[in-house]
Tab-separated table of C-alpha atoms in Angstrom:
chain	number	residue	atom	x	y	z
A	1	UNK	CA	0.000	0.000	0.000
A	2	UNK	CA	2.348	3.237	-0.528
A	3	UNK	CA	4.927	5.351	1.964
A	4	UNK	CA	5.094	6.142	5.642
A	5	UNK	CA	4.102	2.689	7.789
A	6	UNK	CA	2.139	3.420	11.348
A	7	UNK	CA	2.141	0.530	13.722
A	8	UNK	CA	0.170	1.496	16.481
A	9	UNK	CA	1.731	-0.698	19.687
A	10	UNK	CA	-1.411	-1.092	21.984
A	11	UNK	CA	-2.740	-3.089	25.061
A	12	UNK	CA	-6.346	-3.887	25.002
A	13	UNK	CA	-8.905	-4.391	27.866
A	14	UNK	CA	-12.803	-5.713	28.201
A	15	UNK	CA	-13.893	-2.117	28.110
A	16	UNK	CA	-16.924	-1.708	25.441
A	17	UNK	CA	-18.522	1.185	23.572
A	18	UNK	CA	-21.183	0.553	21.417
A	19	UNK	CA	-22.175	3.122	18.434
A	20	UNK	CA	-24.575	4.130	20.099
A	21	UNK	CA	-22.598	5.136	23.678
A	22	UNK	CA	-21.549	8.751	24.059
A	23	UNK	CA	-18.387	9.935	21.330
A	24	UNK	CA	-15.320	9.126	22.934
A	25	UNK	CA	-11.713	10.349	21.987
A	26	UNK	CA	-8.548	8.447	21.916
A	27	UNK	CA	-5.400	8.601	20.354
A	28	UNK	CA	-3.258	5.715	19.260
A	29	UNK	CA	0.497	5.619	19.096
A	30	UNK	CA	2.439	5.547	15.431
A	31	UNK	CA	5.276	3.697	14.649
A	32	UNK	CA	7.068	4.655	11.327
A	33	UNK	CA	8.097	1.010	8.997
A	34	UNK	CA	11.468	2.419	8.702
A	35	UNK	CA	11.909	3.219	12.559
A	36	UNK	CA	14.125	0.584	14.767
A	37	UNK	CA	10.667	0.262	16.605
A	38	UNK	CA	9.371	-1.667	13.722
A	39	UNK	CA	9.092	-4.963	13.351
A	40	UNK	CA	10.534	-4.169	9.620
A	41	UNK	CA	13.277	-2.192	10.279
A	42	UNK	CA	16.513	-3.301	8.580
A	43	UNK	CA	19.645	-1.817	9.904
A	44	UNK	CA	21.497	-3.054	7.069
A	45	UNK	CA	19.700	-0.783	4.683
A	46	UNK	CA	20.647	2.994	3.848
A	47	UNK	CA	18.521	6.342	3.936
A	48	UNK	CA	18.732	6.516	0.270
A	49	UNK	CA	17.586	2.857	0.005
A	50	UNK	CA	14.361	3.107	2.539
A	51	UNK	CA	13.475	6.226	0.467
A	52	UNK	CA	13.391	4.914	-2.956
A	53	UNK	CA	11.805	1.621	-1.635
A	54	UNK	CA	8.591	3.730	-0.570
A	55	UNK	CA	8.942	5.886	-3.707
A	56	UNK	CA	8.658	2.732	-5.441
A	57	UNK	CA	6.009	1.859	-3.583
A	58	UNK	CA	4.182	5.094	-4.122
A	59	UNK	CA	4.054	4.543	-8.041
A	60	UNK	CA	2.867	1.261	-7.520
A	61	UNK	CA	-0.064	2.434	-5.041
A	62	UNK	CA	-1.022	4.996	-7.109
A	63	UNK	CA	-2.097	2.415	-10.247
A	64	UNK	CA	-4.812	1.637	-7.430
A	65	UNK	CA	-6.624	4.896	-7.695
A	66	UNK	CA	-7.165	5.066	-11.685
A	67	UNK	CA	-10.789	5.187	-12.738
A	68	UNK	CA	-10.514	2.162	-15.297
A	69	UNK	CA	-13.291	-0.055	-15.273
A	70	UNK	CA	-12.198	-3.433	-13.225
A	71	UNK	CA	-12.652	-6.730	-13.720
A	72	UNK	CA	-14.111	-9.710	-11.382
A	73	UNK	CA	-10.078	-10.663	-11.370
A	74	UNK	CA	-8.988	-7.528	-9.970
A	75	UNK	CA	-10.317	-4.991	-7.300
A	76	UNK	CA	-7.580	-2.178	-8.835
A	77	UNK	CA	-6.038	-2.323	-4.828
A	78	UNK	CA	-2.627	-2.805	-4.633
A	79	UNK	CA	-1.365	-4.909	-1.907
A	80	UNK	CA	1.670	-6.417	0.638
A	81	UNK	CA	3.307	-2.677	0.337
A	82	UNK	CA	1.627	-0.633	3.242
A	83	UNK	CA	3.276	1.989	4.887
A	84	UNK	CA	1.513	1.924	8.372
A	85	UNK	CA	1.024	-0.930	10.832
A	86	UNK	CA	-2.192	-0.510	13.138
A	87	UNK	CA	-2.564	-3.210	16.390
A	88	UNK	CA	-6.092	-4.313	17.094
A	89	UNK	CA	-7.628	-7.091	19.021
A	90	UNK	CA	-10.310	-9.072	17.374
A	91	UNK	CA	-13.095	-11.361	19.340
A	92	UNK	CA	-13.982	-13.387	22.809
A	93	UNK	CA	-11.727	-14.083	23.751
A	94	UNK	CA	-9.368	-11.405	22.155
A	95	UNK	CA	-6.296	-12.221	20.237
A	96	UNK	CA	-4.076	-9.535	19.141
A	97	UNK	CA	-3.955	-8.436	15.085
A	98	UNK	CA	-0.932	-6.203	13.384
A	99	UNK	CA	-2.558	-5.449	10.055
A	100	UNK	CA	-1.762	-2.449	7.685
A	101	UNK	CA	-4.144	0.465	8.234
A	102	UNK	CA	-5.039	1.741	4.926
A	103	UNK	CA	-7.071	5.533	4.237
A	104	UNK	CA	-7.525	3.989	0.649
A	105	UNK	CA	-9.406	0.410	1.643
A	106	UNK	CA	-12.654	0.046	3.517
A	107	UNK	CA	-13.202	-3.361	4.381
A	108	UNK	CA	-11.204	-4.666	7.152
A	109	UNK	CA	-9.861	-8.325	6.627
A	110	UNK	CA	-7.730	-10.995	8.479
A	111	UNK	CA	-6.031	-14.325	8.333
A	112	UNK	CA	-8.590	-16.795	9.418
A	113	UNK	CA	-8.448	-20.075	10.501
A	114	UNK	CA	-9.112	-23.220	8.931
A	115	UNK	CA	-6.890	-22.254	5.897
A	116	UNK	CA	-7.473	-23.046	2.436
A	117	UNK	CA	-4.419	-21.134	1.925
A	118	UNK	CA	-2.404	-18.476	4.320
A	119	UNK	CA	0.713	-16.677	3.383
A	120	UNK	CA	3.314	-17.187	6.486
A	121	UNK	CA	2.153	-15.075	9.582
A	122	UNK	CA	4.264	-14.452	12.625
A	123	UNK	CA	1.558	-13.962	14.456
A	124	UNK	CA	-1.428	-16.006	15.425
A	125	UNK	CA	-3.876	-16.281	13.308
A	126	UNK	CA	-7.552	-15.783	14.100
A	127	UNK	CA	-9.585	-18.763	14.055
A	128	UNK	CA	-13.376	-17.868	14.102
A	129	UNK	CA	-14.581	-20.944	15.548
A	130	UNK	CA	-12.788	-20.350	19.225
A	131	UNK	CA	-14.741	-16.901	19.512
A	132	UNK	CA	-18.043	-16.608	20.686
A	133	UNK	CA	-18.767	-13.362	19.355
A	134	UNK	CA	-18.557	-14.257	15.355
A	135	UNK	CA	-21.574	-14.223	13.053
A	136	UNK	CA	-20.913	-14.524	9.826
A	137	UNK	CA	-23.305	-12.881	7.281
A	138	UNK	CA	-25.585	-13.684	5.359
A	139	UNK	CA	-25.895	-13.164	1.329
A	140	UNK	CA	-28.684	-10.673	1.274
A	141	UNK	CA	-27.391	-8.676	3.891
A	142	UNK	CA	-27.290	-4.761	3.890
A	143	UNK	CA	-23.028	-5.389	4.525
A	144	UNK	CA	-22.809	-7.890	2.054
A	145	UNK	CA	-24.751	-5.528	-0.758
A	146	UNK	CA	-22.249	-2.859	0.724
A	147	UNK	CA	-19.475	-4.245	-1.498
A	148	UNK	CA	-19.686	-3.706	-5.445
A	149	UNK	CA	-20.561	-6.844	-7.490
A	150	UNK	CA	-16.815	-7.193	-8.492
A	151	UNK	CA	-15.802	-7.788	-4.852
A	152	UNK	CA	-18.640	-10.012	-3.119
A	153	UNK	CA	-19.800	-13.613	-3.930
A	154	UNK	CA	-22.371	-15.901	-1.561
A	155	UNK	CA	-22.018	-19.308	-0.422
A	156	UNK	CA	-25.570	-20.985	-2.034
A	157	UNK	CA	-25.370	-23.593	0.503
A	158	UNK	CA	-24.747	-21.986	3.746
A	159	UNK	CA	-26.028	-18.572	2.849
A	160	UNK	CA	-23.365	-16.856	3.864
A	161	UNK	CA	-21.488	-13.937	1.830
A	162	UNK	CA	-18.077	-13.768	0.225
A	163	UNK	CA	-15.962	-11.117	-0.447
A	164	UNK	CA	-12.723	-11.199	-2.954
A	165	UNK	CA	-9.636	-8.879	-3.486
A	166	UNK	CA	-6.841	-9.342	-5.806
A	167	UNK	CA	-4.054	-6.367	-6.179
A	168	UNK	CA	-2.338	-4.599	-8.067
A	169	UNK	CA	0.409	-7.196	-7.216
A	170	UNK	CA	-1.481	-10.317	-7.895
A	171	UNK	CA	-1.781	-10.724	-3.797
A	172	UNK	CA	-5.176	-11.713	-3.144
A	173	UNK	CA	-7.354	-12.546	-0.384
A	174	UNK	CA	-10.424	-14.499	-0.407
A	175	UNK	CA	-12.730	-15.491	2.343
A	176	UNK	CA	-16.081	-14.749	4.348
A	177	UNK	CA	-17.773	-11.440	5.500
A	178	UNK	CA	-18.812	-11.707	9.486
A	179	UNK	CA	-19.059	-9.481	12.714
A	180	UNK	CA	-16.549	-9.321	15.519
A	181	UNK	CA	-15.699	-7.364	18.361
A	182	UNK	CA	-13.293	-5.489	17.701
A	183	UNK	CA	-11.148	-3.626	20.719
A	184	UNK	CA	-8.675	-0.550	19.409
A	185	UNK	CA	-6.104	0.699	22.421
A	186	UNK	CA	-4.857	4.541	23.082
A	187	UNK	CA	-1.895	5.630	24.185
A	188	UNK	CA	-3.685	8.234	26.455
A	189	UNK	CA	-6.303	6.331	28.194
A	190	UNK	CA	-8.275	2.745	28.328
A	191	UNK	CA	-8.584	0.842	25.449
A	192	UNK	CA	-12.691	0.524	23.658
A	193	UNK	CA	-14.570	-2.413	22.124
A	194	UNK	CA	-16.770	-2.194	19.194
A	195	UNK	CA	-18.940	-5.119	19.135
A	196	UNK	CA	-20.495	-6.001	15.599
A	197	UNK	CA	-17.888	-4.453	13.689
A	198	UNK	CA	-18.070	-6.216	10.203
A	199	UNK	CA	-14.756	-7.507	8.335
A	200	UNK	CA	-13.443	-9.982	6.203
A	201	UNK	CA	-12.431	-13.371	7.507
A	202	UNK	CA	-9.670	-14.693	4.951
A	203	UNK	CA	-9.313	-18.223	4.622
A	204	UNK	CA	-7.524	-18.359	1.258
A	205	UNK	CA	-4.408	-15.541	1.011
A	206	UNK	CA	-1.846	-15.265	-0.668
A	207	UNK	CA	0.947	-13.105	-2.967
A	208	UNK	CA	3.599	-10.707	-1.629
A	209	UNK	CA	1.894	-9.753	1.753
A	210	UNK	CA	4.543	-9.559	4.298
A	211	UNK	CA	4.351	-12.027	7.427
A	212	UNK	CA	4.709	-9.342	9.899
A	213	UNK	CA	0.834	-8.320	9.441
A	214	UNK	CA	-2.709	-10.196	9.647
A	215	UNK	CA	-4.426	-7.990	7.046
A	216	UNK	CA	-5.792	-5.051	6.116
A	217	UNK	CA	-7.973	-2.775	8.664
A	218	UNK	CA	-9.588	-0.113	6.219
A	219	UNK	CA	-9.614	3.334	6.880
A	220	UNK	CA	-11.600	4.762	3.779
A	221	UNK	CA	-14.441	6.672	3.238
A	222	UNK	CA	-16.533	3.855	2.324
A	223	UNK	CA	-19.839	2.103	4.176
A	224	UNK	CA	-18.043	-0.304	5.393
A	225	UNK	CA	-14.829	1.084	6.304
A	226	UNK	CA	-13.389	1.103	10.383
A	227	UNK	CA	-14.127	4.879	10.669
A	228	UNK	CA	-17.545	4.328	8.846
A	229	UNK	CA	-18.558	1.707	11.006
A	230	UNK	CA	-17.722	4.154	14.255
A	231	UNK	CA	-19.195	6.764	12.809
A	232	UNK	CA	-21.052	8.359	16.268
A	233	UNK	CA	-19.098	6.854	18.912
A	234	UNK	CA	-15.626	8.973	17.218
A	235	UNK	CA	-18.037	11.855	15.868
A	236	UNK	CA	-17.770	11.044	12.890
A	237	UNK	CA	-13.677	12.735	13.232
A	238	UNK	CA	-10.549	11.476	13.307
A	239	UNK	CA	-6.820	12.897	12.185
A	240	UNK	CA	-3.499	12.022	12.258
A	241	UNK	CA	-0.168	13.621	12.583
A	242	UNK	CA	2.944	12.246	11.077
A	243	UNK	CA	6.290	13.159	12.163
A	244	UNK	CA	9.217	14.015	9.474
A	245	UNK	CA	11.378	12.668	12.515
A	246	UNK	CA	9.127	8.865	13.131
A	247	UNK	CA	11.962	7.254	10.733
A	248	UNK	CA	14.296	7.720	13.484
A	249	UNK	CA	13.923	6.733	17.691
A	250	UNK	CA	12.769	10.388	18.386
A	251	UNK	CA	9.837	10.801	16.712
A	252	UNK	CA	6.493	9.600	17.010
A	253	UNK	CA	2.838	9.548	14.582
A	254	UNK	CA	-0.301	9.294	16.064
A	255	UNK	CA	-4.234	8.769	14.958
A	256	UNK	CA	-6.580	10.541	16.653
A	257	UNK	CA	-9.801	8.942	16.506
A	258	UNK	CA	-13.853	11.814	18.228
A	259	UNK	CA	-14.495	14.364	19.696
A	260	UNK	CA	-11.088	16.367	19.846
A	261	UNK	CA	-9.714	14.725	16.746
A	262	UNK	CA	-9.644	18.106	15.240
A	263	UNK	CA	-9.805	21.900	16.048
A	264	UNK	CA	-12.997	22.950	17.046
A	265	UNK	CA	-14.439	25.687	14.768
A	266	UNK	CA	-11.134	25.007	12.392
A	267	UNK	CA	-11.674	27.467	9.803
A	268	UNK	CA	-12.115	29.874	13.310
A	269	UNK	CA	-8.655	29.048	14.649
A	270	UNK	CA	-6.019	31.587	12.890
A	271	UNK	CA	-3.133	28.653	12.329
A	272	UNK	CA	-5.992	25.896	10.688
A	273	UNK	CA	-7.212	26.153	7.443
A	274	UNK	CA	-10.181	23.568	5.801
A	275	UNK	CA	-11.764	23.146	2.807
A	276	UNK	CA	-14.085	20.826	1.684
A	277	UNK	CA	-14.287	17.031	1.060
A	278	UNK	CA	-16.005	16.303	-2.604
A	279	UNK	CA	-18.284	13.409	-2.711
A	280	UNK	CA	-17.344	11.301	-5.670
A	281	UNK	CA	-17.110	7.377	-6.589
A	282	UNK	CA	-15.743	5.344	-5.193
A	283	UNK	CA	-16.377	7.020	-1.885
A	284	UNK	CA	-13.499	5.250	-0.170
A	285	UNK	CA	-11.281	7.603	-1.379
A	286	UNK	CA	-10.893	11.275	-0.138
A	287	UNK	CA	-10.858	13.973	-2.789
A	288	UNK	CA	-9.849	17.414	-2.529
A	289	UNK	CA	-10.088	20.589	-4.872
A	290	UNK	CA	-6.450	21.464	-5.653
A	291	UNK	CA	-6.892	25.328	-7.700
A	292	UNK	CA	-3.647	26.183	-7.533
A	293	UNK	CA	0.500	26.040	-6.223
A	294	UNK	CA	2.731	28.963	-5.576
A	295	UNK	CA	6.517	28.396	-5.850
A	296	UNK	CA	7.757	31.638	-3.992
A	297	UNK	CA	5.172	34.498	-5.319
A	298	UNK	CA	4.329	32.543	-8.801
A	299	UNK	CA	1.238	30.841	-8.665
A	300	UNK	CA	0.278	28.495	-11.247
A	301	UNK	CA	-3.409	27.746	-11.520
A	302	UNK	CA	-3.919	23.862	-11.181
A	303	UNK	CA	-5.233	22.465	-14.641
A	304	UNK	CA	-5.811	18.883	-15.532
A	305	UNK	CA	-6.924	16.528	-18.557
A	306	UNK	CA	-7.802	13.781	-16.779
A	307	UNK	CA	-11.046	12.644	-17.191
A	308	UNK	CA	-13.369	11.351	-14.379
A	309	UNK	CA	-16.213	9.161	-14.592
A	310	UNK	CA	-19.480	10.073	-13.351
A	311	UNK	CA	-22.663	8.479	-11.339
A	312	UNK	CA	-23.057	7.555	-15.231
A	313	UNK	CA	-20.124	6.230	-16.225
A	314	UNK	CA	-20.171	9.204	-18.534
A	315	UNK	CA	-16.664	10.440	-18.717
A	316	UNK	CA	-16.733	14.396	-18.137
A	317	UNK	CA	-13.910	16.973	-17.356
A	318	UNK	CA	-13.730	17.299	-13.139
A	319	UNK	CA	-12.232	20.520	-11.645
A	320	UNK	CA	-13.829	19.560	-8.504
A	321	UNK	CA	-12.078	16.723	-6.541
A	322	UNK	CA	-9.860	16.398	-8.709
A	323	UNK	CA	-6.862	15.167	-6.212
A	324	UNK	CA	-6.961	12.439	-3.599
A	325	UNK	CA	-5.436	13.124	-0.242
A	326	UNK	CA	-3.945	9.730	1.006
A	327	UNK	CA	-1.266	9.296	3.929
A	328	UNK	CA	-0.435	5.811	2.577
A	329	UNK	CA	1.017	7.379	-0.493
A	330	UNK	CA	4.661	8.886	0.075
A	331	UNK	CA	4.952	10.951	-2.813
A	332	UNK	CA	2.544	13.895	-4.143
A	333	UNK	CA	1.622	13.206	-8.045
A	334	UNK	CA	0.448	16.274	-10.209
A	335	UNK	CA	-1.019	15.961	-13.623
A	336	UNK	CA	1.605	15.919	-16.051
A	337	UNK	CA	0.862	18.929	-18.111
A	338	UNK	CA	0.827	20.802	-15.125
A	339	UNK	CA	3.596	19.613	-13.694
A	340	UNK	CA	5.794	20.582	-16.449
A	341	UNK	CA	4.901	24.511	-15.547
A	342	UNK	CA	4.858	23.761	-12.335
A	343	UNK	CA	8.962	21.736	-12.161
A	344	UNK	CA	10.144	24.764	-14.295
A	345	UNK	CA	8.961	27.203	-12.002
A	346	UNK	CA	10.857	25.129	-9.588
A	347	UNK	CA	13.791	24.565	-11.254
A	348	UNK	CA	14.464	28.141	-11.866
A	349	UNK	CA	13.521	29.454	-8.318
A	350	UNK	CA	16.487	27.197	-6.405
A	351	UNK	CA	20.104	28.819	-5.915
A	352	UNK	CA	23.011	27.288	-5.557
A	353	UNK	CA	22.775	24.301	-7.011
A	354	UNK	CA	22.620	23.129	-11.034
A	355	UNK	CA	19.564	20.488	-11.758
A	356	UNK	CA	20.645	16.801	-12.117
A	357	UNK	CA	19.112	13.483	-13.037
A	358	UNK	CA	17.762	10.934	-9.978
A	359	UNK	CA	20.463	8.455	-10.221
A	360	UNK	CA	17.421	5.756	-9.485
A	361	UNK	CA	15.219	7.472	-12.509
A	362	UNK	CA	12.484	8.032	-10.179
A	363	UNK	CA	12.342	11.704	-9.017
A	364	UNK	CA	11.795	14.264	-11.580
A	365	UNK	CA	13.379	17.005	-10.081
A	366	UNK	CA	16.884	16.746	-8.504
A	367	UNK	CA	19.828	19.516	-7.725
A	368	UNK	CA	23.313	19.487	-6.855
A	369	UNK	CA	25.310	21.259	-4.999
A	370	UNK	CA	29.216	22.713	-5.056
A	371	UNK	CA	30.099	24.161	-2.247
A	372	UNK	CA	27.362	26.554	-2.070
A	373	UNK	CA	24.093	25.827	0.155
A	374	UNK	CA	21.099	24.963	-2.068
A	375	UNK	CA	18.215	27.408	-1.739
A	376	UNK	CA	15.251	26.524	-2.108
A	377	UNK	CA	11.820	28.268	-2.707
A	378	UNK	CA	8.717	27.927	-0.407
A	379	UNK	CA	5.912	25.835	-2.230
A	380	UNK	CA	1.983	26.631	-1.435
A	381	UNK	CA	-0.392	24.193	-1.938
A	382	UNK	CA	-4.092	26.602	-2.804
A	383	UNK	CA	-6.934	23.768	-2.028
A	384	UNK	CA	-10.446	25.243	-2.201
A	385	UNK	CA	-10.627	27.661	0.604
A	386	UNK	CA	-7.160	26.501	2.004
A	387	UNK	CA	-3.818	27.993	0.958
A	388	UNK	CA	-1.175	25.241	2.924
A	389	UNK	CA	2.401	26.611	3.329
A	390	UNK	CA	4.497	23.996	2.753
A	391	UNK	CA	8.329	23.658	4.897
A	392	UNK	CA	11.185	22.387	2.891
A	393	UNK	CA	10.612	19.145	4.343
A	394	UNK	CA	6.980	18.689	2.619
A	395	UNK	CA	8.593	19.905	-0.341
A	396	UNK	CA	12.023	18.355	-1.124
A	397	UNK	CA	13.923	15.654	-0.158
A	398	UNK	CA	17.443	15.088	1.134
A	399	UNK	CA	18.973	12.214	-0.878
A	400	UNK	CA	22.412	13.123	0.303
A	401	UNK	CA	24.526	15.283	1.680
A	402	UNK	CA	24.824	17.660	-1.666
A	403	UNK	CA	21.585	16.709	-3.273
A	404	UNK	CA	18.020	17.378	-2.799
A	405	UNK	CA	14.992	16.112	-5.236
A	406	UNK	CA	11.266	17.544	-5.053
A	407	UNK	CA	9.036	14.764	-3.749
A	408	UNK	CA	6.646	15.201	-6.236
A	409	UNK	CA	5.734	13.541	-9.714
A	410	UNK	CA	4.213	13.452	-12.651
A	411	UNK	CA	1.393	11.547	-13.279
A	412	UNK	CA	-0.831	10.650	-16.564
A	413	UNK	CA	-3.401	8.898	-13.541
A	414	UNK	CA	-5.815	10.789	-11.006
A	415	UNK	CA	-3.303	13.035	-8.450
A	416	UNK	CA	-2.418	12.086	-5.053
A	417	UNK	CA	-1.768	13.890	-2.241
A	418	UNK	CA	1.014	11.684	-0.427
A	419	UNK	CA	2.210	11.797	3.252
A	420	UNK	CA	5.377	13.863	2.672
A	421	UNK	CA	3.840	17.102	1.864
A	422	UNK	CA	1.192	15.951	5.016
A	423	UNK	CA	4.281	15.769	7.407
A	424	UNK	CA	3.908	18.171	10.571
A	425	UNK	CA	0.641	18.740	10.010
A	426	UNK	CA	-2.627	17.629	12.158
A	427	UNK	CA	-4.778	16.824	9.052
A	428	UNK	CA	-8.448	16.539	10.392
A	429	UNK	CA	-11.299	14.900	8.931
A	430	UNK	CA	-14.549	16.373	9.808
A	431	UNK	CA	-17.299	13.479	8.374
A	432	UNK	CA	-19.838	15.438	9.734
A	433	UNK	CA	-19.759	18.526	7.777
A	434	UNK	CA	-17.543	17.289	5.205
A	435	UNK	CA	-14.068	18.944	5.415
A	436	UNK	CA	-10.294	18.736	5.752
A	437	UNK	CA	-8.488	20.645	7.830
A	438	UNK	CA	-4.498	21.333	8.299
A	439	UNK	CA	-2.944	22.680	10.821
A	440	UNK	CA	0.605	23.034	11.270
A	441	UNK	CA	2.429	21.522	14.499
A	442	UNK	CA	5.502	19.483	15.987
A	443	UNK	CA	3.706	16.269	15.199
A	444	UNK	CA	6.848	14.755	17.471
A	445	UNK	CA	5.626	16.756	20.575
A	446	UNK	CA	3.353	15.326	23.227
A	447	UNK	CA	0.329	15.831	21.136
């Protein structure tokens, strides 16, 4: 799934909070894929190779959000690459699940026991039959209808429904939809339970997932999504706040899931600015109105000939939500016939430094240095209502000592938004009344 990994490191307890119990707040811990805190850290490996691994795996994650009809054979996901790990605890009694959290999936899935086929898992896997609090469900269920006719199936004979997923990657997953408890810890308080929480119970997996992780707990904007599902009990807000420093032992992300997720009265608050979430299908993702980005006092209106389809599946020119804001992706991907004003504009606002190819062929955008230091020009980011300053950090990358690239692309598929340019910032998601908000902060600080 694409850049920046969170694995949340939790302890869960019997504590329950039903949808319908007053909205609570809690905030769970981050832990960054590259950091020596994760189970997937590699000391072996360089700075310059982590960074082109999850630029690598940006591209690839990016396929997933194309608008190209799919196929019963493939969902247009891309899997086994995710940047963030997220610890839950799944049913009675609880066992405890690492699975990638995704803002770009809705349904949540796991290993299950009996296998048909499981990839390797360090962990245990779940097996449905020890917990008392598993229903599986049935065919004509309002869940099971939930998922598109590419992605469900039913069992005739025991009426129960199917879902299916195979990536980008040819990793797949196959196996039942049910309802679980399902507990989610904080680092600043006790742990909740959400009984009835639907997800996928995969008995048949396999492909290039890695063993570390169960599954995938989805984090879209879908029906049947994790922060769909809570909708009331987390007031229909959550945010997260990822630290430029949570590749290294000082820094730390976090996901903040109700009632003080966000800023209260955001666009109010003289450091926050919002601006609105665009319904569109698939709902799972999260699109934003991109107008416009300054480099130093040149702004460059945002234009784009990518086509959209509609409710219709009538193909028409979209100015609204016309990026997708994801913090799975690393990179940020602009339209490529903007881009090209848009990396000139660039190219001829940095000092000190002459522009030079990506010795990996991957960054567009790359400049060397003498002896000089490299300037470089501040980058604004004009949503719809929201004008986002952007540090150098958001902006460029450090691939060594005398050479910086801009972390962003071009792109002949739908743009992205990716987790770089999000870094320091408390992106909110207001569900309620439909908005995004960004405000800038220390994300490394006690938050």
């Amino acid at each position: 799934m694409a850049n920046t990994i969170l694995l949340v490191t939790l302890f869960f307890f019997s504590m329950t909070l039903s949808s319908s119990s007053n909205p609570k707040h809690f905030t769970v811990e981050l832990i960054h894929r590259d950091s020596p805190h994760s189970p997937l850290y590699n000391p072996q490996t360089t700075l310059t190779d982590r960074l082109h691994s999850s630029f690598l795996r940006s591209i690839s994650r990016s396929h997933r959000f194309n608008n190209h009809p799919q196929t019963d054979l493939q969902s247009g996901l891309i899997g086994a690459g995710g940047e963030f790990f997220m610890s839950i605890t799944i049913g009675t009694p609880p066992i405890n699940v690492l699975a990638i959290a995704d803002t770009g999936s809705d349904l949540t899935w796991v290993q299950c026991k009996p296998c048909q086929q499981c990839y390797k898992e360090n962990g245990p896997i779940f097996d449905s039959k020890q917990s008392s609090s598993y229903k599986s469900e049935p065919c004509d269920s309002r869940n099971c209808n939930a998922l598109s006719t590419t992605e469900r199936g039913c069992d005739e004979a025991k009426g129960v429904c199917k879902y299916r997923y195979t990536y980008g990657d040819r990793s797949f997953t196959r196996g039942d939809v049910a309802t679980e408890t399902v507990s989610i810890g904080s680092a600043s308080g006790s742990p909740v339970s959400f009984p009835g929480t639907v997800f996928g119970c995969g008995y048949n997996n396999g492909g290039n997932f890695d063993e570390t992780g169960s599954g995938i707990i989805g984090l879209g904007g879908g029906n049947l999504s994790l922060i769909s599902q809570l909708g009331s009990s987390i007031s229909n807000k959550f945010s997260y706040c990822l630290s430029h420093k949570s590749s290294t032992m000082n820094g730390t992300s976090v996901i903040n899931l109700g009632t003080s997720s966000i800023p209260s009265g955001a666009s109010n608050v003289s450091n926050v600015v919002s601006t609105p979430l665009v319904d569109k299908e698939p709902q799972t993702y999260y699109y934003l109105t991109l107008e416009a980005i300054s480099v130093g006092n040149t702004k460059i209106p945002y234009t784009s000939s990518m086509y959209y389809p509609n409710d219709d599946g009538v193909s028409s020119a979209a100015t609204k939500g016309n990026i997708i804001i994801d913090s799975g992706t690393t990179l940020t991907l602009l339209e490529s016939g903007f881009y090209d004003k848009f990396g000139a504009a660039v190219e001829e606002s940095v000092t000190g430094a002459k522009r030079v190819s990506d010795p990996q062929g991957l960054l567009s955008h790359c400049f060397k240095s003498g002896s000089a230091e490299i300037g470089l020009p501040e980058i604004t980011v004009h949503f719809s209502g929201a004008d986002v300053r952007l540090s150098a950090l958001n902006a460029f990358v450090k691939m060594s000592e005398d050479m910086v690239c801009l972390s962003m692309i071009p792109t002949n598929e739908v743009a992205i938004y990716g987790n770089f340019a999000q870094m320091d910032f408390l992106v909110g998601y207001d569900l309620e009344t439909r908005r995004v908000s960004f405000q800038r902060m220390d994300c490394s600080a006690d938050l």
